[in-house]
mmCIF file of C-alpha atoms and ligand atoms in Angstrom:
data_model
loop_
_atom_site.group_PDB
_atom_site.id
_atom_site.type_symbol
_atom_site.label_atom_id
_atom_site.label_comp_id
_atom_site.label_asym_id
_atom_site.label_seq_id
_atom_site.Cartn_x
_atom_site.Cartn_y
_atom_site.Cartn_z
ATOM 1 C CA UNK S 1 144.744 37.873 241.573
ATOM 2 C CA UNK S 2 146.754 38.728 244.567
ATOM 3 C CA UNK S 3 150.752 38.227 244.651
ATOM 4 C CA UNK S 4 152.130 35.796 246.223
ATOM 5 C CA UNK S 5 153.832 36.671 249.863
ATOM 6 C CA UNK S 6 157.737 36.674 249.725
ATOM 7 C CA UNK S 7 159.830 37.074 253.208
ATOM 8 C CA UNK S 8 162.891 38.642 252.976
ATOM 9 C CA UNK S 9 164.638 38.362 256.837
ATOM 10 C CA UNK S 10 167.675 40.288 257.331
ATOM 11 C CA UNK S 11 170.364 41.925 254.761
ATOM 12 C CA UNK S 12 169.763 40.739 251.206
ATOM 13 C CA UNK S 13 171.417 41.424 248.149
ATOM 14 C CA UNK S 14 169.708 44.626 246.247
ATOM 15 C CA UNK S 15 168.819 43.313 243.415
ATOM 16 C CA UNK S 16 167.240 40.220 244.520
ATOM 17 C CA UNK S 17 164.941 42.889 246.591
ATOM 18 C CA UNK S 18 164.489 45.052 243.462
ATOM 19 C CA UNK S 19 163.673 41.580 241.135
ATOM 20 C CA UNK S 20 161.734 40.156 243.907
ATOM 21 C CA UNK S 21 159.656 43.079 244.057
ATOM 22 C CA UNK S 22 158.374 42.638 240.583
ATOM 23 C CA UNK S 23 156.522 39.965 240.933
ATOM 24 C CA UNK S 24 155.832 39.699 244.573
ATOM 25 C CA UNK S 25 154.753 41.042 247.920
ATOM 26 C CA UNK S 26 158.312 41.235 249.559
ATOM 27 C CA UNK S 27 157.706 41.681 253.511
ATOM 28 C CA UNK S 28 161.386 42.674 254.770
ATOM 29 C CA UNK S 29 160.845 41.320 258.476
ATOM 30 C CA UNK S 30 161.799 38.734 260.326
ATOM 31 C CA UNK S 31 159.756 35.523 260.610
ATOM 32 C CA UNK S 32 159.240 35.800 264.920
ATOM 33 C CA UNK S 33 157.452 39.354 264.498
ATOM 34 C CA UNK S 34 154.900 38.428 261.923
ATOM 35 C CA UNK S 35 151.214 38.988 262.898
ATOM 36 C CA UNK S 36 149.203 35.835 262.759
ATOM 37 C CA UNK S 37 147.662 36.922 259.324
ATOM 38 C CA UNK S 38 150.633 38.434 257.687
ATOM 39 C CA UNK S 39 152.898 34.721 258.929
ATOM 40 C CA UNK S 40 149.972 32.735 257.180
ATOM 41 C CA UNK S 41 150.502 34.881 253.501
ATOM 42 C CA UNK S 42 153.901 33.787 253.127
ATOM 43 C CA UNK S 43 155.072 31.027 250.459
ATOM 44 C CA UNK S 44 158.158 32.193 250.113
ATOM 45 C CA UNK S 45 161.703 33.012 252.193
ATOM 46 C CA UNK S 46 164.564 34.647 250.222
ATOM 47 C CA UNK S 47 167.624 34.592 253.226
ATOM 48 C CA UNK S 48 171.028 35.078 253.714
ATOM 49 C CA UNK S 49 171.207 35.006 257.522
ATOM 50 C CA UNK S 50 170.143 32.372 259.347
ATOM 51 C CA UNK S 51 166.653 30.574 259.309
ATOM 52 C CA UNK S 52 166.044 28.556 262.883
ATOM 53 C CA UNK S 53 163.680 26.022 263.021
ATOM 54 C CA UNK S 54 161.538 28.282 265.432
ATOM 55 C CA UNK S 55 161.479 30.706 262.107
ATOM 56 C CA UNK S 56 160.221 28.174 259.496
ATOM 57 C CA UNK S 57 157.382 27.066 261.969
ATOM 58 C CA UNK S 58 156.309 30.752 262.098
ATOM 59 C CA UNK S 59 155.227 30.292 258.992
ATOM 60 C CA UNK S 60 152.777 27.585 258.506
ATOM 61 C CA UNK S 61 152.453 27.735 254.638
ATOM 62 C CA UNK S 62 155.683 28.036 253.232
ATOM 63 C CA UNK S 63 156.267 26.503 250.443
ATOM 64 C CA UNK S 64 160.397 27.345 249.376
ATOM 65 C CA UNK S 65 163.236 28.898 251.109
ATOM 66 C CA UNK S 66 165.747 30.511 248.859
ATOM 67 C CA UNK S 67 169.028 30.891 250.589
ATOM 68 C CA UNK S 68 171.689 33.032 249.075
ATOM 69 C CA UNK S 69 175.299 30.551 249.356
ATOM 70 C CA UNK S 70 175.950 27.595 248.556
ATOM 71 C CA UNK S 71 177.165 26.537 252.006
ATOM 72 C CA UNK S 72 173.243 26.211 253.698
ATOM 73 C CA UNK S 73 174.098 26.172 256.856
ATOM 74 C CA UNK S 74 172.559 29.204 257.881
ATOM 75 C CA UNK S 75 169.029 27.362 257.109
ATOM 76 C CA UNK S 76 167.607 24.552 259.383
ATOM 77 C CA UNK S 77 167.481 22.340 255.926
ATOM 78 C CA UNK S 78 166.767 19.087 258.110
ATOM 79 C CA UNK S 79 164.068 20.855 259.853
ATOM 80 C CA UNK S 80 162.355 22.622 256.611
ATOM 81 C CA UNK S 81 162.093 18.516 254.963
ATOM 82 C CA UNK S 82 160.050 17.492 257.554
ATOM 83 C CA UNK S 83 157.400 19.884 257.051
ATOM 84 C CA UNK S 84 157.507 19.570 253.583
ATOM 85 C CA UNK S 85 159.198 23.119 253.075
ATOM 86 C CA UNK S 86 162.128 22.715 249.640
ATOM 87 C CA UNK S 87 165.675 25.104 250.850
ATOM 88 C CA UNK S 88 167.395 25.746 247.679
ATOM 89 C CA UNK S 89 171.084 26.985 247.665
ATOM 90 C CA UNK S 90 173.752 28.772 244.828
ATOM 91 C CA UNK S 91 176.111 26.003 243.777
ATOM 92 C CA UNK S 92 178.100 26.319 240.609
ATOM 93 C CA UNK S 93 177.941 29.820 239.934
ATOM 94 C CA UNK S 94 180.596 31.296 242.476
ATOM 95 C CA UNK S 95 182.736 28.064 241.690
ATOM 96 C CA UNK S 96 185.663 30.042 239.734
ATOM 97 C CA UNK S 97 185.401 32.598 242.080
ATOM 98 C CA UNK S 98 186.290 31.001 244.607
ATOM 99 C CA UNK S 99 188.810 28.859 243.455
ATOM 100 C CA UNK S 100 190.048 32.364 241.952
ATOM 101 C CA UNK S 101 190.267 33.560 246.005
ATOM 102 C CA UNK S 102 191.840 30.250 246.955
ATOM 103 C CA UNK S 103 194.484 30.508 244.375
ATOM 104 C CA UNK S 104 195.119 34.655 245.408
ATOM 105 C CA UNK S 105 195.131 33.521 248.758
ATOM 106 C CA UNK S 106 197.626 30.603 248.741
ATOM 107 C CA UNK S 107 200.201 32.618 246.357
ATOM 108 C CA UNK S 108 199.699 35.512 248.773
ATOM 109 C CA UNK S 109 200.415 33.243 252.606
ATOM 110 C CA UNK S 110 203.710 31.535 250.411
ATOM 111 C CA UNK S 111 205.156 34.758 249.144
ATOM 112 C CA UNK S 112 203.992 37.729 251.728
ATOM 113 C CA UNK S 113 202.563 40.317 249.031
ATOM 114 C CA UNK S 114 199.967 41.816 251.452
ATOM 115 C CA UNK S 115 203.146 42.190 253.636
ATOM 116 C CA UNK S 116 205.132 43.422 251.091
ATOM 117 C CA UNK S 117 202.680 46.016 250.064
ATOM 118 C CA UNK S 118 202.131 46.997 253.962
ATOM 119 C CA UNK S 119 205.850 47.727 254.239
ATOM 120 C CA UNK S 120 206.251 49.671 250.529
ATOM 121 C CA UNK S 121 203.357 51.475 251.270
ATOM 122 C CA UNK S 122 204.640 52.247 255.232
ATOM 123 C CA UNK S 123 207.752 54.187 252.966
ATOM 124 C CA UNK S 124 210.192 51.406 253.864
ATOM 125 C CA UNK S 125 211.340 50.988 249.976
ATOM 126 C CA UNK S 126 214.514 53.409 250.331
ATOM 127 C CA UNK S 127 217.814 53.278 248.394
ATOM 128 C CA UNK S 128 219.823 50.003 249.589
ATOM 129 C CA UNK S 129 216.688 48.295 251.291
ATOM 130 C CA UNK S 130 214.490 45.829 249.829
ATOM 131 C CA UNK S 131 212.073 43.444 251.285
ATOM 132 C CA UNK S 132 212.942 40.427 252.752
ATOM 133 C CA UNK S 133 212.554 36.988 250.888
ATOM 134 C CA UNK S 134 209.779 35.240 251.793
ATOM 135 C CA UNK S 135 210.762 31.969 253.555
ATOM 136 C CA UNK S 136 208.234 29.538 251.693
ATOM 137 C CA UNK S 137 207.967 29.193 247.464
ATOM 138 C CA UNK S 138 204.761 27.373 245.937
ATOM 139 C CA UNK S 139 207.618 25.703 243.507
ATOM 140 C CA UNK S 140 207.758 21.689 244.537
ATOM 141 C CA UNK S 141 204.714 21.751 246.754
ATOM 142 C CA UNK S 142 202.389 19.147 247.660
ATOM 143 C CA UNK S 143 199.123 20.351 248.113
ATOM 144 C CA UNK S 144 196.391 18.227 249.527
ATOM 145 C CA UNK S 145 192.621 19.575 248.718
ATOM 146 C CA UNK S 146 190.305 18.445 252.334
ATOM 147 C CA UNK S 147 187.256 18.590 250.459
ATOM 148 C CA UNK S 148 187.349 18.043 246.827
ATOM 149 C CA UNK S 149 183.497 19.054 245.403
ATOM 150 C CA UNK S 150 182.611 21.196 242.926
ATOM 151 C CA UNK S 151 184.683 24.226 244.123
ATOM 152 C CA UNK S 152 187.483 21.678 245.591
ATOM 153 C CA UNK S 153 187.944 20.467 241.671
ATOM 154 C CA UNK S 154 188.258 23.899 240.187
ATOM 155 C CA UNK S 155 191.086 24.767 242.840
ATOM 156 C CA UNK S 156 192.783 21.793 241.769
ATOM 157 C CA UNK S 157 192.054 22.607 238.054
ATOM 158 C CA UNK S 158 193.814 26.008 238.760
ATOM 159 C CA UNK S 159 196.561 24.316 240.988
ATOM 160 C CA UNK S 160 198.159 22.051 238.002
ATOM 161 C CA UNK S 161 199.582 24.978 236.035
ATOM 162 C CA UNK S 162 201.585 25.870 238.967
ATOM 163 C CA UNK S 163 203.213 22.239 238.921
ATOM 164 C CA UNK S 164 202.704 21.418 242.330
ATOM 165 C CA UNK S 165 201.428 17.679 243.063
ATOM 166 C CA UNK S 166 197.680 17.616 243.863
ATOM 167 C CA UNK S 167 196.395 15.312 246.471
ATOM 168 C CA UNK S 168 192.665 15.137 248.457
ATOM 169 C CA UNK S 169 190.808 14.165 251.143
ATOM 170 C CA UNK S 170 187.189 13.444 250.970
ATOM 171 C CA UNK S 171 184.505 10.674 252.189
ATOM 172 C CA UNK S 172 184.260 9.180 249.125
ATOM 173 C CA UNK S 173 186.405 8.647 246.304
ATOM 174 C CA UNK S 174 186.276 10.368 242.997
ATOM 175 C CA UNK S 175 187.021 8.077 239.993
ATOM 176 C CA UNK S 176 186.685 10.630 237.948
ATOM 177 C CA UNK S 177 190.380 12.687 239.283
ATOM 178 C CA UNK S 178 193.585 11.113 239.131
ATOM 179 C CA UNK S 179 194.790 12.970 242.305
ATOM 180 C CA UNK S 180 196.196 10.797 244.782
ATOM 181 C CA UNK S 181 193.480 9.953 247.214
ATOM 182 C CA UNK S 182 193.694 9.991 251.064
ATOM 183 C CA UNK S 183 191.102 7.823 253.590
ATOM 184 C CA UNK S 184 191.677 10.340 256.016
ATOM 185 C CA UNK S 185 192.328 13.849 256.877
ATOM 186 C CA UNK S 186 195.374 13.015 258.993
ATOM 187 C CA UNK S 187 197.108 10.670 256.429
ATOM 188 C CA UNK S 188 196.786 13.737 254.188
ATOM 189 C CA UNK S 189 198.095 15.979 256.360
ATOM 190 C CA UNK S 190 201.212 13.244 256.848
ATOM 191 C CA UNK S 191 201.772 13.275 253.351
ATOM 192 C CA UNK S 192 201.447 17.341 252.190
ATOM 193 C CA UNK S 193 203.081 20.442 253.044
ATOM 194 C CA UNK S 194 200.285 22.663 252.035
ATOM 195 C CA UNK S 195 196.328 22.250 253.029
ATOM 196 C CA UNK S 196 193.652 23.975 251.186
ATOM 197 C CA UNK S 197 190.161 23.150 253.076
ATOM 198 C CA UNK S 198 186.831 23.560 251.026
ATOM 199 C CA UNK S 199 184.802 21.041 253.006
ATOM 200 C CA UNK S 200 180.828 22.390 254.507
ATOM 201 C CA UNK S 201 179.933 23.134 257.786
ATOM 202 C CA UNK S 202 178.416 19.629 259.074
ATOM 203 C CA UNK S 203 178.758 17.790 262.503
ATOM 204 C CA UNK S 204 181.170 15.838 260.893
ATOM 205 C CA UNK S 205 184.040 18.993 260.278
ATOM 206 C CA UNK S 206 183.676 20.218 263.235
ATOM 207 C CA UNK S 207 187.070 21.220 264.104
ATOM 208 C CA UNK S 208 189.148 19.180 262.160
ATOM 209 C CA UNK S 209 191.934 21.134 261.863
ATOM 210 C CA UNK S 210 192.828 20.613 264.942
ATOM 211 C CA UNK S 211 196.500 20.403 266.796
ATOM 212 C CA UNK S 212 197.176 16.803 265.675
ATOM 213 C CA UNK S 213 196.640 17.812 261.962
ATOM 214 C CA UNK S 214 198.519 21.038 262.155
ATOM 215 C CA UNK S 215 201.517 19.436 263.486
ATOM 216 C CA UNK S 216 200.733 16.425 260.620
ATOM 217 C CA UNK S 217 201.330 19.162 258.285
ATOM 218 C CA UNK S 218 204.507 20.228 259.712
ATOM 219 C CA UNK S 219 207.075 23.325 260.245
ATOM 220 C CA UNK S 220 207.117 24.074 256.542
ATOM 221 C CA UNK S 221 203.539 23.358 256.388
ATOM 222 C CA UNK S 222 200.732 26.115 254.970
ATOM 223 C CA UNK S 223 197.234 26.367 255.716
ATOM 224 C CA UNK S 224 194.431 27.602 253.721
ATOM 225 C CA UNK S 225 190.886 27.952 254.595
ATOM 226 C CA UNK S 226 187.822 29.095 252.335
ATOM 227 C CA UNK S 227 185.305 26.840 253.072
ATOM 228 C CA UNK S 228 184.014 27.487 256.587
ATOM 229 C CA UNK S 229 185.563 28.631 260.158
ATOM 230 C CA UNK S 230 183.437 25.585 261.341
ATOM 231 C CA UNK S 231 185.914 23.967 260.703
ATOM 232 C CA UNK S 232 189.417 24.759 262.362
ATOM 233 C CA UNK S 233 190.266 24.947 266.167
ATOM 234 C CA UNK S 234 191.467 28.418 265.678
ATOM 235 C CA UNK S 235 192.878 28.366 269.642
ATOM 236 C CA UNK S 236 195.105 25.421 268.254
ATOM 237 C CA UNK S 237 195.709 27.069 264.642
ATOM 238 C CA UNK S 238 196.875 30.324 266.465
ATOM 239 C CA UNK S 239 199.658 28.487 268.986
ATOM 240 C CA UNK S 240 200.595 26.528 265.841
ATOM 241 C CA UNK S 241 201.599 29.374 263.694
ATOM 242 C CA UNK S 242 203.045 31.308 266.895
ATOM 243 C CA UNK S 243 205.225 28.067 267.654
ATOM 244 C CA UNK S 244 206.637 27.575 264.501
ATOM 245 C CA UNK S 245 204.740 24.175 264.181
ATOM 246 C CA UNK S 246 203.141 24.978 260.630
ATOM 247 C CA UNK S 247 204.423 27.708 258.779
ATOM 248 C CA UNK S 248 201.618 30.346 257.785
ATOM 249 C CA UNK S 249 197.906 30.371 257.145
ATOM 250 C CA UNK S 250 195.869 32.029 254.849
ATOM 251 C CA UNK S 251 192.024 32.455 256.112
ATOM 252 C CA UNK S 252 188.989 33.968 254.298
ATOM 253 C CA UNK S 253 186.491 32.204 256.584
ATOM 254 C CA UNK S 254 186.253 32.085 260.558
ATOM 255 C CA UNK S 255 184.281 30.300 263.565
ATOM 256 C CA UNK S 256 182.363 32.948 264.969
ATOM 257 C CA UNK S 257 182.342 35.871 262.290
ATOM 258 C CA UNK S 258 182.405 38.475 262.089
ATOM 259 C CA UNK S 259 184.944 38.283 265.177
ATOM 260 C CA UNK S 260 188.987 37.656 264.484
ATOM 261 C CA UNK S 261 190.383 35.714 267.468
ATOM 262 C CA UNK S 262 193.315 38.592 268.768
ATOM 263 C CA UNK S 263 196.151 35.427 268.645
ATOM 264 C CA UNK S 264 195.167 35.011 264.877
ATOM 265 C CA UNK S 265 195.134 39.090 264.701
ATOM 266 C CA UNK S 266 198.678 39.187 266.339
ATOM 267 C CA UNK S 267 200.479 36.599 263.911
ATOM 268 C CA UNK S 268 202.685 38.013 261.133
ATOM 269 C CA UNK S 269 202.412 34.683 259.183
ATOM 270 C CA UNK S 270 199.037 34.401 258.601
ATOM 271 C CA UNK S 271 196.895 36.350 255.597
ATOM 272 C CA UNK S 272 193.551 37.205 257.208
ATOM 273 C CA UNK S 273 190.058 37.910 254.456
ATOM 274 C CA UNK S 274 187.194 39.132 255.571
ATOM 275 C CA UNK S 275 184.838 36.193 254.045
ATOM 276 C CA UNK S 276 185.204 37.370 250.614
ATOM 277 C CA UNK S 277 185.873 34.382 248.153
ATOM 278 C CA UNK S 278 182.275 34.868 246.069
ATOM 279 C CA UNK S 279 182.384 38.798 247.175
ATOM 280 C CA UNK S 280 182.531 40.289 243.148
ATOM 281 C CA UNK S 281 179.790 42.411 241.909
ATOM 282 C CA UNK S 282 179.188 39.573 238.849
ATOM 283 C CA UNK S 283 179.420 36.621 240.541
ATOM 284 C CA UNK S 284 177.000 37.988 243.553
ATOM 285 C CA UNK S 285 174.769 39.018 240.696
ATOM 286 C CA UNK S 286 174.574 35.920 239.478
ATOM 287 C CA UNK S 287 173.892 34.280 243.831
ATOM 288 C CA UNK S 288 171.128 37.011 243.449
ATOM 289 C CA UNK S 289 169.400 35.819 240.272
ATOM 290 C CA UNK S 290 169.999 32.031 241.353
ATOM 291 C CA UNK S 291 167.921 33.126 244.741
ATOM 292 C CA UNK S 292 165.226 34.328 242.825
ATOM 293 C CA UNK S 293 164.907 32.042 239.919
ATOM 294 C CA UNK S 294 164.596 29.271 242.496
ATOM 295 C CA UNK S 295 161.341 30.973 243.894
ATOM 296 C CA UNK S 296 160.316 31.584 240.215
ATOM 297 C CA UNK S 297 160.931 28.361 239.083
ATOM 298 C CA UNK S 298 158.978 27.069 242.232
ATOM 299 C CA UNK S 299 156.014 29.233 242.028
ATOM 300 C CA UNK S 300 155.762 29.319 238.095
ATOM 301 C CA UNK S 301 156.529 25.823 237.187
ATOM 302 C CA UNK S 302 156.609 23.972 240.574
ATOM 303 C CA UNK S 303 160.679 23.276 239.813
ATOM 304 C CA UNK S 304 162.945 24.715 241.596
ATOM 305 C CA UNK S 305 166.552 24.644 239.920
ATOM 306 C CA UNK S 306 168.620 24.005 242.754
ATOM 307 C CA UNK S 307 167.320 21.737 245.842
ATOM 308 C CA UNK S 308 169.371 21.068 248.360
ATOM 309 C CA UNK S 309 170.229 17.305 249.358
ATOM 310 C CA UNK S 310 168.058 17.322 252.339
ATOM 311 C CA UNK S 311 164.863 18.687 250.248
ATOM 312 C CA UNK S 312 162.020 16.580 249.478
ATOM 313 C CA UNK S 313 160.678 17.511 246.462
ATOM 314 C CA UNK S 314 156.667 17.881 246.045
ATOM 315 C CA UNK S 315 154.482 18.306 243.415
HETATM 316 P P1 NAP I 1 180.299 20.402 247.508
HETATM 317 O O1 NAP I 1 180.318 20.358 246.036
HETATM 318 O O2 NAP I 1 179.164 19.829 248.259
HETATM 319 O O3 NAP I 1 181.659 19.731 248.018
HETATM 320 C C1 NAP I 1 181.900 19.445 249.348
HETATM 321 C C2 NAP I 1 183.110 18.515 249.430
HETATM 322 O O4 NAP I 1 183.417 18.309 250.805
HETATM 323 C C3 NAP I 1 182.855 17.151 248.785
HETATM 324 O O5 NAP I 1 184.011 16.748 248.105
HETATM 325 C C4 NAP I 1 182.606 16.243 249.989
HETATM 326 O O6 NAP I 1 182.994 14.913 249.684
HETATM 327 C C5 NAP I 1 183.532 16.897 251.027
HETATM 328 N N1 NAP I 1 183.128 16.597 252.391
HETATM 329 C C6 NAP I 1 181.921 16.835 252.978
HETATM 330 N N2 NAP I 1 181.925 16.385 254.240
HETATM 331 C C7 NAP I 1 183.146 15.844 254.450
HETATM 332 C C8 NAP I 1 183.746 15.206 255.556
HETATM 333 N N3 NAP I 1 183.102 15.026 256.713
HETATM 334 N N4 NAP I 1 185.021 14.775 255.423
HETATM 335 C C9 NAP I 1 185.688 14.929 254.261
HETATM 336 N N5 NAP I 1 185.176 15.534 253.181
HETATM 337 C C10 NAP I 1 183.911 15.981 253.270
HETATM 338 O O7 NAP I 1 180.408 21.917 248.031
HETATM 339 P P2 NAP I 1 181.094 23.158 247.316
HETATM 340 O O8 NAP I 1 180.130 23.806 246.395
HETATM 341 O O9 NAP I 1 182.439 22.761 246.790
HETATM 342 O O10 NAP I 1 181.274 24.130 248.588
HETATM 343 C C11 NAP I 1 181.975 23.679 249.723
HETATM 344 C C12 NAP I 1 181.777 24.634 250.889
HETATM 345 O O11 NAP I 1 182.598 25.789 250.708
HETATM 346 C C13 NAP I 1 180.367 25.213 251.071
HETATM 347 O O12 NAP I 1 179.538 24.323 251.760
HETATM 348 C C14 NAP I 1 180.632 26.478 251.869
HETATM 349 O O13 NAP I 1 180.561 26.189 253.241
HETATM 350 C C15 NAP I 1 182.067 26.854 251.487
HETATM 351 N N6 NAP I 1 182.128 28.093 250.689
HETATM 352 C C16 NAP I 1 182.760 29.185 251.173
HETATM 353 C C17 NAP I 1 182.816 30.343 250.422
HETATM 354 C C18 NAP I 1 183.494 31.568 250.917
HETATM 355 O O14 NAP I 1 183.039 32.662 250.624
HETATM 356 N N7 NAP I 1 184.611 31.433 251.628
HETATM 357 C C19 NAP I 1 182.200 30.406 249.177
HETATM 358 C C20 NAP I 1 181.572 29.262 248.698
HETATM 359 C C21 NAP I 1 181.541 28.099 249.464
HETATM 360 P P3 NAP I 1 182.329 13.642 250.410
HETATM 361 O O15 NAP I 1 180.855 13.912 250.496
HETATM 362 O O16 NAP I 1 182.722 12.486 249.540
HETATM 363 O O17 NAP I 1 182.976 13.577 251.747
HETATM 364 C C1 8YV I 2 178.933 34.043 250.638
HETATM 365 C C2 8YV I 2 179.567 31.584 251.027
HETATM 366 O O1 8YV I 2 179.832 34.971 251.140
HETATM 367 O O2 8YV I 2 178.357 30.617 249.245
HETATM 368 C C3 8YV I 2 178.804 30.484 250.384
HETATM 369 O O3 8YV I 2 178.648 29.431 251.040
HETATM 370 O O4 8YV I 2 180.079 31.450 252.079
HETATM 371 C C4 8YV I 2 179.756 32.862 250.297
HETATM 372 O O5 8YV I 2 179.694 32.711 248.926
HETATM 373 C C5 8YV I 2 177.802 33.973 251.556
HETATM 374 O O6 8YV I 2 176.965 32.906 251.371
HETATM 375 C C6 8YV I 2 177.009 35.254 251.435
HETATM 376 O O7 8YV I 2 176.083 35.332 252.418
#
C-alpha cells in the first residue's frame, strides 16, 4: 500500500520530521510550488509558519493540518472548516512552561537582574560600588491576568505564593477562580499596578494595550506580555515607558517578529525575549509529538486529539 502524503512547509521541529518520516511520505515544500499531481497526494500538513487560505486550496484533498503552537494563528482555521479540512493545535503541554517564562519574566522587569548581570559582567562590581536598587518590588502587588485560559490559570497558580493579589480580565467569567473579576480591560487596568497579558491573537485584541490602558495602569505600573505582539500598540507602549507613564515592561512576544521596534530597543526599563516562553528542549519535544500524534490519531483512528474550536469534525 502506498504512504500517505505528509506536507511539511517551512522550518519544523526535527523530530517531528524524523517521526513523520516513519510512517509517511514527508514532502518539505511549500503548498504554492506543488505540481498538480504531487498537490493532489497530500492528506496531511504538519506547519509552524503560516498556512494562507491560497495554501490550503492548493491542496484539494487534505484531510488535517497539524500546526505546531497553541496560538493558531499562523493557520487560516476559519478558512480550512469550510472545506472540511480539521487544524489541530498544542494546548496544555507548554502550559507550565510558560507560566514558568511569565513568572522569570515579571521577577526579572520588577527587580532588573538581566541589568544587574549586564553591569557585573561589564566589570562594574568594584570595591565600594554595588548596583543600584531597583525602583519597583513584586511585594504588595496587584496583578491583573488579561486573559485567564489554560496558561492564564497556571500564571496565577504560580503568582499566589508570591502573595500578591490576583485579579483578571476575560470575556467570560470563570466560576471556577476566586480572583476578582473585571468586565473590562480598562477597569482592570484602573484597579492593578501590574498587567500580565496571555490573551490570542483575534480581531478582537488587536491592540489593546493601547495608550489609554497604559496610562490606566499608571507610573508605578508594569507590563508583561507572553501571549502575542498582536496585541499591544508598541508605538504607544514605547512613549509610555520613555515618559515615565508606566514603569517597565517585560516582552517575550512582538507585532511584527522577528523585528524589535528601535524605541522599545532604546528603553532601559523594559526586559526584551526573543519569543521564547515554550522554547525548552522537553517541552518542544512534547509540541513535536502533539503535531504528529494529531496526524496519527487522524489517519489511524479518524480522531484527532486536539481540534481546534473552529474545526468541524468528520467521520
Ligand atoms: P486559551 O486557553 O484559549 O485562553 C485564552 C484566554 O484569553 C481565555 O481566558 C479567553 O477568555 C481570553 N480571551 C480571548 N479573547 C479575549 C478577548 N477578546 N478579551 C478578553 N479575553 C479574551 O489559550 P492559552 O492556551 O492560555 O494560550 C493563550 C495564547 O498565548 C495563545 O493563543 C498564544 O497566542 C499565546 N502563547 C504564547 C506563547 C509564547 O511563546 N510567548 C506560548 C504559548 C501561548 P474568554 O474567551 O472568556 O474571553
Ligand atoms: C511557540 C507559541 O514559540 O504555542 C504558541 O502559541 O507562541 C510558542 O509556544 C511557537 O508556536 C513555535 O512556533
Amino acid at each position: 500500500m502506498s504512504r500517505i502524503t505528509v506536507l511539511v512547509p517551512g522550518k519544523m521541529h526535527e523530530r517531528v520530521l524524523a517521526r513523520l518520516k516513519e510512517r509517511y511520505e514527508v514532502i518539505e515544500a511549500d503548498a504554492t510550488t506543488l505540481d498538480a499531481d504531487t498537490a493532489k497526494r497530500v492528506r496531511g500538513v504538519a506547519v509552524s509558519g503560516t498556512l494562507t487560505a491560497a495554501d490550503i486550496d492548493a491542496l484539494p484533498n487534505v484531510e488535517l493540518i497539524s500546526s505546531f503552537g497553541v496560538g493558531y494563528d499562523n493557520v487560516d482555521a476559519r478558512h480550512a472548516a469550510t472545506k472540511g479540512v480539521i487544524v489541530t493545535n498544542t494546548p496544555d503541554v507548554l502550559n507550565d512552561e510558560v507560566a514558568d517564562t511569565a513568572i522569570g519574566l515579571l521577577l526579572n522587569t520588577i527587580r532588573e537582574f538581566p541589568r544587574a548581570e549586564s553591569w557585573l559582567r561589564a566589570g562594574n562590581w568594584k570595591p565600594g560600588k554595588s548596583y543600584p536598587l531597583s525602583r519597583f518590588s513584586l511585594k504588595g502587588r496587584h496583578v491583573g491576568i488579561y486573559g485567564l485560559g489554560r496558561i492564564g490559570q497556571e500564571i496565577a497558580r504560580r503568582l499566589e505564593p508570591f502573595k500578591v493579589k490576583i485579579s483578571y480580565h476575560t470575556r467570560t467569567r470563570n466560576a471556577d477562580v476566586s480572583y476578582d473579576y473585571y468586565p473590562t480591560l480598562k477597569d482592570l487596568a484602573e484597579a492593578v499596578d501590574t498587567m500580565i497579558a496571555i490573551v490570542p491573537r483575534t480581531p478582537q485584541t488587536h491592540k489593546t494595550i493601547n495608550a489609554e490602558i497604559l496610562s490606566a495602569l499608571g507610573p508605578e505600573g508594569v507590563f508583561v506580555n507572553v501571549g502575542r505582539g498582536w496585541t499591544v500598540d508598541e508605538e504607544a507602549l514605547a512613549a509610555a515607558l520613555k515618559s515615565g507613564a508606566i514603569g517597565a515592561a517585560g516582552l517575550d512576544v512582538f507585532y511584527d517578529e522577528p523585528h524589535v521596534p528601535a524605541a522599545l530597543l532604546d528603553l532601559p526599563n523594559a526586559v526584551l525575549l526573543p519569543h521564547l516562553a515554550s522554547g525548552s528542549v522537553p517541552t518542544r519535544n512534547a509540541m513535536a509529538d502533539l503535531v504528529v500524534d494529531n496526524l496519527v490519531g487522524w489517519f489511524d483512528a479518524r480522531k484527532p486529539l486536539t481540534p481546534v474550536a473552529e474545526t468541524p469534525l468528520k467521520g
